[in-house]
Short mmCIF file of C-alpha atoms and ligand atoms in Angstrom, two decimals:
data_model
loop_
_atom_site.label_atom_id
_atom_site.label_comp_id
_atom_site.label_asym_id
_atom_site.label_seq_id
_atom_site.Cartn_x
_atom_site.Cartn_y
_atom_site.Cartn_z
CA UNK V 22 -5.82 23.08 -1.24
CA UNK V 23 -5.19 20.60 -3.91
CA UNK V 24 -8.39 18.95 -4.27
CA UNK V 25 -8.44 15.90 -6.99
CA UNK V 26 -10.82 16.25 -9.69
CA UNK V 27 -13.55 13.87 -9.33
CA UNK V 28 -13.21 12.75 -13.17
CA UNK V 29 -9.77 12.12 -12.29
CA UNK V 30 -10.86 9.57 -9.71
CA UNK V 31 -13.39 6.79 -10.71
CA UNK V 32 -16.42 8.28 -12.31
CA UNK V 33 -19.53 8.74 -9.51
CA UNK V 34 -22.43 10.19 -9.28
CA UNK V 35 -23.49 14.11 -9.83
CA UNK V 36 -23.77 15.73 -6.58
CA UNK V 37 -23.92 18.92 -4.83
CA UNK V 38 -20.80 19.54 -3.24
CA UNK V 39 -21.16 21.45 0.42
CA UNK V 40 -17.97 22.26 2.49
CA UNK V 41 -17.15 19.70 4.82
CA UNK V 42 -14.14 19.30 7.78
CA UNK V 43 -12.79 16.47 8.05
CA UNK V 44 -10.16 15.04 10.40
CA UNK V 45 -7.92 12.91 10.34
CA UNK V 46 -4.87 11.23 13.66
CA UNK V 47 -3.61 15.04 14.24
CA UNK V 48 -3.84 16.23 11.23
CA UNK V 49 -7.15 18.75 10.39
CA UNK V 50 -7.70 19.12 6.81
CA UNK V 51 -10.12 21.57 5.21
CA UNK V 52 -11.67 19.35 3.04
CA UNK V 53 -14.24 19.72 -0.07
CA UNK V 54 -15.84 16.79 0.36
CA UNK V 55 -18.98 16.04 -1.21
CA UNK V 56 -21.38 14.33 0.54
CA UNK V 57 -23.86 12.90 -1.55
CA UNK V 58 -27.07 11.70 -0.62
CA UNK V 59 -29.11 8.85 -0.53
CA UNK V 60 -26.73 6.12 -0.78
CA UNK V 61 -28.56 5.12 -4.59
CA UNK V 62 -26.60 7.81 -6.15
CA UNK V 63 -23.22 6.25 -6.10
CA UNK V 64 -23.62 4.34 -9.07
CA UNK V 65 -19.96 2.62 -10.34
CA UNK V 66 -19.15 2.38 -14.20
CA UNK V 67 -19.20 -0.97 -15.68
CA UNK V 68 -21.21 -2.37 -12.74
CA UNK V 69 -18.45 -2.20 -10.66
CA UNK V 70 -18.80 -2.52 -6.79
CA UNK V 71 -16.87 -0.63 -4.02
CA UNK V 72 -13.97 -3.17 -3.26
CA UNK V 73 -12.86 -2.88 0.37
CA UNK V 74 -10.40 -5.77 -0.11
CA UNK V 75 -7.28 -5.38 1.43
CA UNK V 76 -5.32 -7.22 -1.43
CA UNK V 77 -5.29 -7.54 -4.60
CA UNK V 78 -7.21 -4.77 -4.06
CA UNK V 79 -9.34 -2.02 -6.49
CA UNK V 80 -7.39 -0.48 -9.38
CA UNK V 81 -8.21 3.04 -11.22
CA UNK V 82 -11.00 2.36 -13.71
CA UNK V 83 -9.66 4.73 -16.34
CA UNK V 84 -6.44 2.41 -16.16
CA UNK V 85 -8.17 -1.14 -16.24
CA UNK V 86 -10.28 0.91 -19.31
CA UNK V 87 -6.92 1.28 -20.73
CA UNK V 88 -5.33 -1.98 -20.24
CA UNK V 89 -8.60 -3.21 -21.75
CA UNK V 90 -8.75 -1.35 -25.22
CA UNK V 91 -4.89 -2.04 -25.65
CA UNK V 92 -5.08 -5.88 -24.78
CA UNK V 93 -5.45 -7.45 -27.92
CA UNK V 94 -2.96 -4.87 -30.12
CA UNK V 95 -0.85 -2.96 -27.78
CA UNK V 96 0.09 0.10 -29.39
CA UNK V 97 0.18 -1.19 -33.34
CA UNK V 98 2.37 -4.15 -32.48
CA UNK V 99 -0.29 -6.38 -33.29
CA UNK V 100 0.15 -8.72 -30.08
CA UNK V 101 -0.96 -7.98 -26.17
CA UNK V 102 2.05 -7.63 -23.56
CA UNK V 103 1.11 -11.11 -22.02
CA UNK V 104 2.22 -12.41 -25.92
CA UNK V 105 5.45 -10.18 -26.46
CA UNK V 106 8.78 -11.23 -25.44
CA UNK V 107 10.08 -9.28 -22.62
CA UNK V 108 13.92 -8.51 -24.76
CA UNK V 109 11.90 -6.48 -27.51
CA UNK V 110 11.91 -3.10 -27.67
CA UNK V 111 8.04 -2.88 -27.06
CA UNK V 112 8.57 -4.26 -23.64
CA UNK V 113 11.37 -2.59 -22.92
CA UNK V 114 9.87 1.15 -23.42
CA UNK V 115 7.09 -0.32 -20.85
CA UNK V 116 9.10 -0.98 -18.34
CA UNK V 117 11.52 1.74 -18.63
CA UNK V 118 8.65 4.22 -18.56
CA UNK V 119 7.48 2.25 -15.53
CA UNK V 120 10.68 3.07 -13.90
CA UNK V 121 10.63 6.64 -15.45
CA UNK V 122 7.65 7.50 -13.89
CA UNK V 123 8.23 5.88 -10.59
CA UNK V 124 11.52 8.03 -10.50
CA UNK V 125 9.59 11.31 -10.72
CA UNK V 126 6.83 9.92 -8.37
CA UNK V 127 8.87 9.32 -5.43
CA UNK V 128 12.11 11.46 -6.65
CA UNK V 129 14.27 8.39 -6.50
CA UNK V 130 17.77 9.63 -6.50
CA UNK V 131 20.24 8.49 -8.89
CA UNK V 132 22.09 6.38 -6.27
CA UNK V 133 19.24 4.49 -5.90
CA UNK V 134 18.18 1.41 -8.14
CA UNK V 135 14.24 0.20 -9.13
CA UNK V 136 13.63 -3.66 -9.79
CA UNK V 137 10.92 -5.15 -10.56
CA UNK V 138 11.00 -8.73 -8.75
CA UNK V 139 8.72 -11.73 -8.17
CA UNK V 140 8.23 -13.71 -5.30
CA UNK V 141 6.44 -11.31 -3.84
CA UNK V 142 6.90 -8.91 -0.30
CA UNK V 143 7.33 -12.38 1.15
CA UNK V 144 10.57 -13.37 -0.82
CA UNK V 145 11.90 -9.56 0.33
CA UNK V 146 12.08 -11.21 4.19
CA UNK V 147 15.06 -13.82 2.81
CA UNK V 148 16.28 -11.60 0.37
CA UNK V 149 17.13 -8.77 2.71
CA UNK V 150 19.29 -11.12 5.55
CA UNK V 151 20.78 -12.70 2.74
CA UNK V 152 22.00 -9.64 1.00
CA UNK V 153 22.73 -7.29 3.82
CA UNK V 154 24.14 -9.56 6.40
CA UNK V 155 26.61 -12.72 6.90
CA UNK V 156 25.62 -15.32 9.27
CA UNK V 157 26.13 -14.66 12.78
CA UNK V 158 25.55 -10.89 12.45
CA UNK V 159 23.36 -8.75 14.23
CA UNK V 160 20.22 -7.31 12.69
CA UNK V 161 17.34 -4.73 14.26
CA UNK V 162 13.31 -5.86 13.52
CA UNK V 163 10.65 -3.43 14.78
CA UNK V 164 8.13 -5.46 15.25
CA UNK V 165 4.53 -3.61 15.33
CA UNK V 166 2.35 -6.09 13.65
CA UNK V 167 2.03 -9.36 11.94
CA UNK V 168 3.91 -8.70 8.84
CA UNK V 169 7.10 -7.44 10.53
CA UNK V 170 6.68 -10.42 12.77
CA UNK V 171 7.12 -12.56 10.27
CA UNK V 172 9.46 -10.29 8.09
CA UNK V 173 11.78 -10.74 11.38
CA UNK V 174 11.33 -14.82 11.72
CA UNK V 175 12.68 -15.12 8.19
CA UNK V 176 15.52 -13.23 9.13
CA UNK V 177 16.19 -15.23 11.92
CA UNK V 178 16.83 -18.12 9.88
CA UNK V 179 19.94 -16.50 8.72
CA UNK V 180 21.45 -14.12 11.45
CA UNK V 181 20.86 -12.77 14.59
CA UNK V 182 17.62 -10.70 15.00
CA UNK V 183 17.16 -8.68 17.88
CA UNK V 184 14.04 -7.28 18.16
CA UNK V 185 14.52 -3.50 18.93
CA UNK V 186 11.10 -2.42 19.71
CA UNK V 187 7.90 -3.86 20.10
CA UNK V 188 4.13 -2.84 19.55
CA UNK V 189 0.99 -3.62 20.36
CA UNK V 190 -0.90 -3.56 17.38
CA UNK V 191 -3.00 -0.30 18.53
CA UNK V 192 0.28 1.95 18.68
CA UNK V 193 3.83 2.12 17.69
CA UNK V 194 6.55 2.64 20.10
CA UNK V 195 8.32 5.91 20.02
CA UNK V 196 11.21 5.36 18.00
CA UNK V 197 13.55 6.91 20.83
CA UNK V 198 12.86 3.69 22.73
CA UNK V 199 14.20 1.20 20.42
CA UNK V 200 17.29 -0.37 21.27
CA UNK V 201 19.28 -0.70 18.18
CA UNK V 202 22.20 -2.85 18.26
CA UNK V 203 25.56 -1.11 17.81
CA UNK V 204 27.07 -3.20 15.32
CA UNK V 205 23.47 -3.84 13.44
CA UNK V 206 23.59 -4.57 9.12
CA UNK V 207 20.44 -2.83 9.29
CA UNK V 208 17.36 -1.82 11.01
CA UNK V 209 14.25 -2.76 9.57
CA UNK V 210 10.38 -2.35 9.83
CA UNK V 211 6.94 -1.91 8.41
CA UNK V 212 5.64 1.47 7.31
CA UNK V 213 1.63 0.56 7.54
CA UNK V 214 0.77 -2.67 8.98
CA UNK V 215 -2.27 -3.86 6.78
CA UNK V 216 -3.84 -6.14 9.58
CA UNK V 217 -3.55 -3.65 12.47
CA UNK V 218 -3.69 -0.76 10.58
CA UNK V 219 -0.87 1.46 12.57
CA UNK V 220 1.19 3.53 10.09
CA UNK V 221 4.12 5.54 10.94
CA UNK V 222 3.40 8.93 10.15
CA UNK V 223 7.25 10.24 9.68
CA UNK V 224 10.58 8.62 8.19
CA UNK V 225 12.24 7.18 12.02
CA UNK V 226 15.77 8.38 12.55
CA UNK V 227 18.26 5.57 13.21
CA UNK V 228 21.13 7.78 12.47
CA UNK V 229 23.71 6.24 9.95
CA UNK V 230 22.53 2.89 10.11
CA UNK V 231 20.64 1.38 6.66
CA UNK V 232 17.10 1.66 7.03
CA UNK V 233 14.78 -0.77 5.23
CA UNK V 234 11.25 -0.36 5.08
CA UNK V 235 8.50 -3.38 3.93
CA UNK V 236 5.78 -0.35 2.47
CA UNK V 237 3.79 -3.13 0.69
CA UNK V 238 0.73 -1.57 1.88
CA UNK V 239 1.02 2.36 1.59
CA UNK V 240 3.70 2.42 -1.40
CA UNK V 241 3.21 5.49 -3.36
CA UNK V 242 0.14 7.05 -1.21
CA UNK V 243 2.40 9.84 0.00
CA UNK V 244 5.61 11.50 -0.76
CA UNK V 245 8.85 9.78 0.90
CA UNK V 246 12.16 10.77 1.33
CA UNK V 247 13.62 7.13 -0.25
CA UNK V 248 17.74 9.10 0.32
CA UNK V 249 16.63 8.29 3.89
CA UNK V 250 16.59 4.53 3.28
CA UNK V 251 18.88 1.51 2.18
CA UNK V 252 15.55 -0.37 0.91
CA UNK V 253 11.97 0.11 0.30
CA UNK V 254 10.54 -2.83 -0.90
CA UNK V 255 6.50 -3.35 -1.74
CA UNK V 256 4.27 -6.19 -3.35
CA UNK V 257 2.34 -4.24 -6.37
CA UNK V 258 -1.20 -5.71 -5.20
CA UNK V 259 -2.58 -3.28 -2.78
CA UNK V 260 -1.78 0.17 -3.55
CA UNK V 261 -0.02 0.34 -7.00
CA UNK V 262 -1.38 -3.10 -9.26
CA UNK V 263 -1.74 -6.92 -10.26
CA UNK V 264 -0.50 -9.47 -8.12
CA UNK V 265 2.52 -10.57 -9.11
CA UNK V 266 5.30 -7.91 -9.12
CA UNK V 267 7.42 -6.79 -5.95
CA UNK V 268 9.08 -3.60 -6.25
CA UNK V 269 12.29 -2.78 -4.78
CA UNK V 270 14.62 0.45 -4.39
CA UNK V 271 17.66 -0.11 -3.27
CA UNK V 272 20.75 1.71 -2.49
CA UNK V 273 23.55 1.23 -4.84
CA UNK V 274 26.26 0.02 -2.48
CA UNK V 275 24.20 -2.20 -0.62
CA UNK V 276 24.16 -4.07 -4.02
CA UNK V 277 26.75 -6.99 -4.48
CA UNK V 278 27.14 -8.42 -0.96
CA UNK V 279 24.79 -11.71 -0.97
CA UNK V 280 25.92 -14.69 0.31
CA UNK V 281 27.64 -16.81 -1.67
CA UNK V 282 25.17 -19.95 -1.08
CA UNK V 283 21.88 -18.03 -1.78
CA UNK V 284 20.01 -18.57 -5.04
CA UNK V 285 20.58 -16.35 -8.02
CA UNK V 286 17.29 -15.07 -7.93
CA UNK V 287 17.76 -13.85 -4.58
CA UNK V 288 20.49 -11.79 -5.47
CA UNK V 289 19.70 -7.90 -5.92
CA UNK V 290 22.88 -7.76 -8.23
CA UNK V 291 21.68 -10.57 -10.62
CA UNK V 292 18.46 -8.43 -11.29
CA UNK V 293 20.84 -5.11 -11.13
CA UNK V 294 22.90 -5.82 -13.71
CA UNK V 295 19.92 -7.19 -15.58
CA UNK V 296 17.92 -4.19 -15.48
CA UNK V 297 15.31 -6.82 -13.98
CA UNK V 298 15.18 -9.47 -16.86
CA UNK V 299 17.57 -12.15 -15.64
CA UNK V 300 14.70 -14.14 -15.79
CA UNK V 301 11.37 -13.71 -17.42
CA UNK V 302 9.59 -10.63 -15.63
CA UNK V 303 5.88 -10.33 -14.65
CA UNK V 304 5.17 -8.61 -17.96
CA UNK V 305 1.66 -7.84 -17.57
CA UNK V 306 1.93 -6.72 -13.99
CA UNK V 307 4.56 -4.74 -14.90
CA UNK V 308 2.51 -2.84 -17.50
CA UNK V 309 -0.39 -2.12 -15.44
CA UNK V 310 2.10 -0.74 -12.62
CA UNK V 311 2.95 1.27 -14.97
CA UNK V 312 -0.20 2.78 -16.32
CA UNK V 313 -1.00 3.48 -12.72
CA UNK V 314 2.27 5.83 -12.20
CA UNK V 315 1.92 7.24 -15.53
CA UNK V 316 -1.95 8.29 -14.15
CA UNK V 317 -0.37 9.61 -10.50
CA UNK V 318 2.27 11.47 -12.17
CA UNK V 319 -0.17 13.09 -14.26
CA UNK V 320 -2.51 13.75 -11.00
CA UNK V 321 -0.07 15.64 -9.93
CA UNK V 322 1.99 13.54 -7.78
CA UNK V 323 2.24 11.89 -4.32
CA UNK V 324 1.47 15.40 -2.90
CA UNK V 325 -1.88 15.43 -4.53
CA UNK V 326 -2.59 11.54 -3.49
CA UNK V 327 -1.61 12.06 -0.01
CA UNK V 328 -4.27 15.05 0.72
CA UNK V 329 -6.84 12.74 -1.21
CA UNK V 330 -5.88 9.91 0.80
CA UNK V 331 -6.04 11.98 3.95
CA UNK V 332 -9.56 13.11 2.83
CA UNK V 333 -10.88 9.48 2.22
CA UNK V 334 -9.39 8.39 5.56
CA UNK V 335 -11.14 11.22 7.42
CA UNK V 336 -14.47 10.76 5.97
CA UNK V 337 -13.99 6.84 8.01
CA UNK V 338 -12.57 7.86 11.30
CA UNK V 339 -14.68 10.72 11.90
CA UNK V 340 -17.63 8.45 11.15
CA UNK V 341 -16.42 6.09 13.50
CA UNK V 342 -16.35 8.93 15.86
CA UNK V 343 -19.31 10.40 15.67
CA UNK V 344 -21.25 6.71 16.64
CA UNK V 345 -19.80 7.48 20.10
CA UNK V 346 -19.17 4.13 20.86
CA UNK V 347 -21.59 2.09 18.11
CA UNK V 348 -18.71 1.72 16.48
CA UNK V 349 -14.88 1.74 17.31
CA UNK V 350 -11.12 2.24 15.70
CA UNK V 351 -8.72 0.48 18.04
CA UNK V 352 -6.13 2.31 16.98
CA UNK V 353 -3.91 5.14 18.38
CA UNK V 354 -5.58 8.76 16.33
CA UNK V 355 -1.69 9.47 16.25
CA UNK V 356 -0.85 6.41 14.01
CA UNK V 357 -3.96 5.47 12.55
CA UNK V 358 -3.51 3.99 8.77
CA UNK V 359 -4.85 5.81 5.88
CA UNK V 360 -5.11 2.70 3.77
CA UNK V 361 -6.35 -0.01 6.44
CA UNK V 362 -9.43 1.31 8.64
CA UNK V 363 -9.78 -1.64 11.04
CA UNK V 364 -13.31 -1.32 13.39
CA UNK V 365 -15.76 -3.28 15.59
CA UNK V 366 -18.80 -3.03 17.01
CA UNK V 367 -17.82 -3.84 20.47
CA UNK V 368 -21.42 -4.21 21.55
CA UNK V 369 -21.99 -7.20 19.47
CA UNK V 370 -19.68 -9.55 17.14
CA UNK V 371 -23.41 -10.93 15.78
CA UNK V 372 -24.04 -7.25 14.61
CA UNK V 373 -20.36 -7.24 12.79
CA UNK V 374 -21.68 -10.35 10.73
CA UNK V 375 -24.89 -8.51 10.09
CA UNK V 376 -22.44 -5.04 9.03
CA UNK V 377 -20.62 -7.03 6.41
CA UNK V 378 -23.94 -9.07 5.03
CA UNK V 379 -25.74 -5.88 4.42
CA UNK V 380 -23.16 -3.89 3.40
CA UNK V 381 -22.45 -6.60 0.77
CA UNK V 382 -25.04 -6.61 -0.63
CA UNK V 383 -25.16 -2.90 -1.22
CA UNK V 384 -22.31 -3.26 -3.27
CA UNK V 385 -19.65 -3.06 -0.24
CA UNK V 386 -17.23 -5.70 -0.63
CA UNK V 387 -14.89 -7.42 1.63
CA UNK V 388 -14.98 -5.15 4.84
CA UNK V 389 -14.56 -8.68 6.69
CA UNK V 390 -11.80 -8.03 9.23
CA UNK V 391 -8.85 -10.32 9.00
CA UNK V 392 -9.18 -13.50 10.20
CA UNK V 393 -6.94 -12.85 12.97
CA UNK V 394 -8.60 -10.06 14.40
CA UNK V 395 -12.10 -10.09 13.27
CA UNK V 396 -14.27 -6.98 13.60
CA UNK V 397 -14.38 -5.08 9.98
CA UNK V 398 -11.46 -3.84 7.93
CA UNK V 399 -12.12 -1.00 5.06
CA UNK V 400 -8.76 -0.81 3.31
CA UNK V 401 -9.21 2.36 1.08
CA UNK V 402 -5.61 2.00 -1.00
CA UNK V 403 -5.03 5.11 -3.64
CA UNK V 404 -7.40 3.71 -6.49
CA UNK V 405 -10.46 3.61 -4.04
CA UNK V 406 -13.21 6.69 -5.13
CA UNK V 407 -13.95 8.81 -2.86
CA UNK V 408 -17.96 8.14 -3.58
CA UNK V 409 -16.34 4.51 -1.68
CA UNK V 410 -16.06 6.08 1.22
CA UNK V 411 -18.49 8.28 1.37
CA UNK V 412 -21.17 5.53 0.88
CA UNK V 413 -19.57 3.68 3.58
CA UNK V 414 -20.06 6.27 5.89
CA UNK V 415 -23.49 6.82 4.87
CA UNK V 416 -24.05 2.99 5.21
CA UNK V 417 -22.46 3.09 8.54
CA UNK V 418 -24.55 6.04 10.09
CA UNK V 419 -27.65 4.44 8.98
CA UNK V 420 -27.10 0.83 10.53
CA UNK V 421 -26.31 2.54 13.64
CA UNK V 422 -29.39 4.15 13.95
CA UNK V 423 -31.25 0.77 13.10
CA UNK V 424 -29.30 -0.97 15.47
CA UNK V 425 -28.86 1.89 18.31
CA UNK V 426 -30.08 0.70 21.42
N1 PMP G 13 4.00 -6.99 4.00
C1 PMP G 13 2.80 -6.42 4.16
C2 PMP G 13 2.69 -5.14 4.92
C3 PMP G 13 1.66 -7.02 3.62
O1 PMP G 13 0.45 -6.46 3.77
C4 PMP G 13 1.79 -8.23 2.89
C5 PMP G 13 0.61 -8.91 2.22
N2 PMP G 13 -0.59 -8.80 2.81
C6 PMP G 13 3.06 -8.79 2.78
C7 PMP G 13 4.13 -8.14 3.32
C8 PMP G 13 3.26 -10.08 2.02
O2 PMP G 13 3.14 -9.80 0.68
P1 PMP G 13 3.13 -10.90 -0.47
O3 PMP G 13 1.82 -11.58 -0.39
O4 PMP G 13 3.31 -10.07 -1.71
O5 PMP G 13 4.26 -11.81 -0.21
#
């Protein structure tokens, strides 16, 4: 099994490393997983905490080390990217290495292009209807959580939505239910919803229509088959960098058909045909995006960050498990998220407030549920350390047994 290094993660503490089984929605993986003990030993570089925040969220150490000793001079130039002007060549070898390495990351086919965009995942909801459909056409939302909720109001400014399928926040519905439109521009929905925390677990077939999938919060923490989609579009903040930059892949002939009254900037062929600098770009977040897929690529690959992420994910569910009750997932095992690890403790809310406090203050930070749901939220996005997770669950078996009635 492809097992990470740990000095390829974030640097934690030495430990002796015992086999372990963890589990994770139907999938068992044989898992090395260290479980180090007490919970003192998970000491961070740089003072760093365990960030549980769903967005911005962490980013690799190594690469924020990186970013750091090439801020002031990057690479001889004698300037930082923030200072450069994005139509030199310096910038220009960032970002097309940034694209290079996304390419061989996800195995974008050639058909396919990458832009870098602002406005973030949010600006995607207009930009989609706008490009893909004339007013007065039909359109398919799934909607299984708050962000494809609203991903499908936006539309509705602009053509007819129907709402295929509908979920309930703890499961998705079976994609042989949804009832597609016949003469639909596209169907689209939400890969991982990062307030529910359901995740679809395979590509879902809607035969020849286009696909389009928001993957803001799972983007590059497994392999995907993008030939099976018209778009994938993703705000950088949770799983791949800075606020700041959206990235989009997009299918070369759905390119060149926006409406004639949108703005330039929400035209995919504008930023086509300007390999992404019709305007100024978000240089920075650019460059850190790309210092993270430069890192995965030389992890070796989605492959390798899915089975870690599968690990981590484990490591939280089975703990949640094994409190029979203290503590529970209301989520479906089948779709649970491997980023976004929503629990309560449904024998007290006053205990949830006590779970965050303490766990703050031993350098867990913001497990606070959303504010729509409550409870406790641990997203654990591709640059969280293991050691995150496994102090978590540590943390979590021990205030069950202080609380345990
Ligand atoms: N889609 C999903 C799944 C999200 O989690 C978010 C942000 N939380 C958005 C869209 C909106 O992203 P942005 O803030 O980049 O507009």
């Amino acid at each position: 099994m492809a097992l990470l290094q740990k000095t390829q993660l974030n640097a934690g503490a030495r430990r002796a490393t015992r086999p372990a089984v963890a589990r994770v929605s139907t999938v068992r993986v044989q898992a090395t997983v260290a479980m180090p003990s007490p919970a003192s030993t998970f000491a961070q570089p740089h003072g760093r905490v365990f960030n549980f925040s769903a967005g911005p969220a962490v980013l690799p150490v190594d690469v924020l080390e990186r970013a750091q000793a090439e801020l002031l001079n990057w690479h001889g130039s004698g300037m930082s990217i923030m200072e450069m002007s994005h139509r030199g060549k310096e910038f220009e070898s960032v970002i097309q290495k940034a694209e290079a390495d996304l390419r061989t990351l996800l195995n974008i086919p050639a058909n396919y292009k990458v832009l870098f965009l602002q406005g973030g995942a949010s600006t995607q909801f207009s930009m989609i209807p706008l490009n893909l459909s004339k007013a007065g056409e039909t359109v398919d939302y799934v909607v299984t959580g708050a962000w494809s909720k609203k991903a499908a109001e936006e539309a509705a400014k602009y053509c007819k939505v129907n709402i295929a399928a509908k979920g309930d926040n703890k499961s998705l519905p079976p994609v042989a239910g949804w009832k597609l439109s016949p003469d639909s521009r596209y169907v689209h929905y939400c890969d991982n919803e990062t307030i529910g925390g359901v995740e679809f677990k395979s590509v879902p077939d809607v035969g020849d229509r286009v696909l389009v999938s928001d993957m803001s919060s799972n983007f590059i923490s497994k392999p995907v088959d993008v030939s099976k989609y018209g778009i994938i579009y993703a705000g950088a903040q949770k799983n791949v960098g800075p606020a700041g930059v959206t990235i989009v892949i997009i299918r070369e002939d759905l390119v060149g058909n926006c409406r004639a009254e949108a703005p330039t900037m929400l035209d995919y062929k504008i930023h086509v045909e300007n390999d992404s600098m019709y305007n100024t770009p978000p240089c920075w977040a650019i460059y850190v995006c790309g210092l993270v897929f430069e890192k995965l690529v030389k992890m070796g690959g989605l492959d390798a960050m899915q089975e870690l992420n599968r690990q981590k994910a484990a490591i939280l569910y089975d703990a949640i498990a094994e409190s029979k009750g203290f503590y529970n997932s209301p989520v479906d095992p089948a779709v649970r998220s491997l980023m976004n690890v929503p629990f309560t403790i449904p024998s007290s809310p006053d205990l949830e407030k006590q779970f965050i406090k303490e766990a703050d203050k031993a350098g867990m930070l913001q497990l606070k549920g959303h504010r729509s749901v409550g409870g406790m939220r641990a997203s654990i996005y591709n640059a969280m350390p293991i050691e995150g997770v496994q102090k978590l669950a540590l943390f979590m078996k021990e205030f069950h047994a202080k609380h345990a009635k």
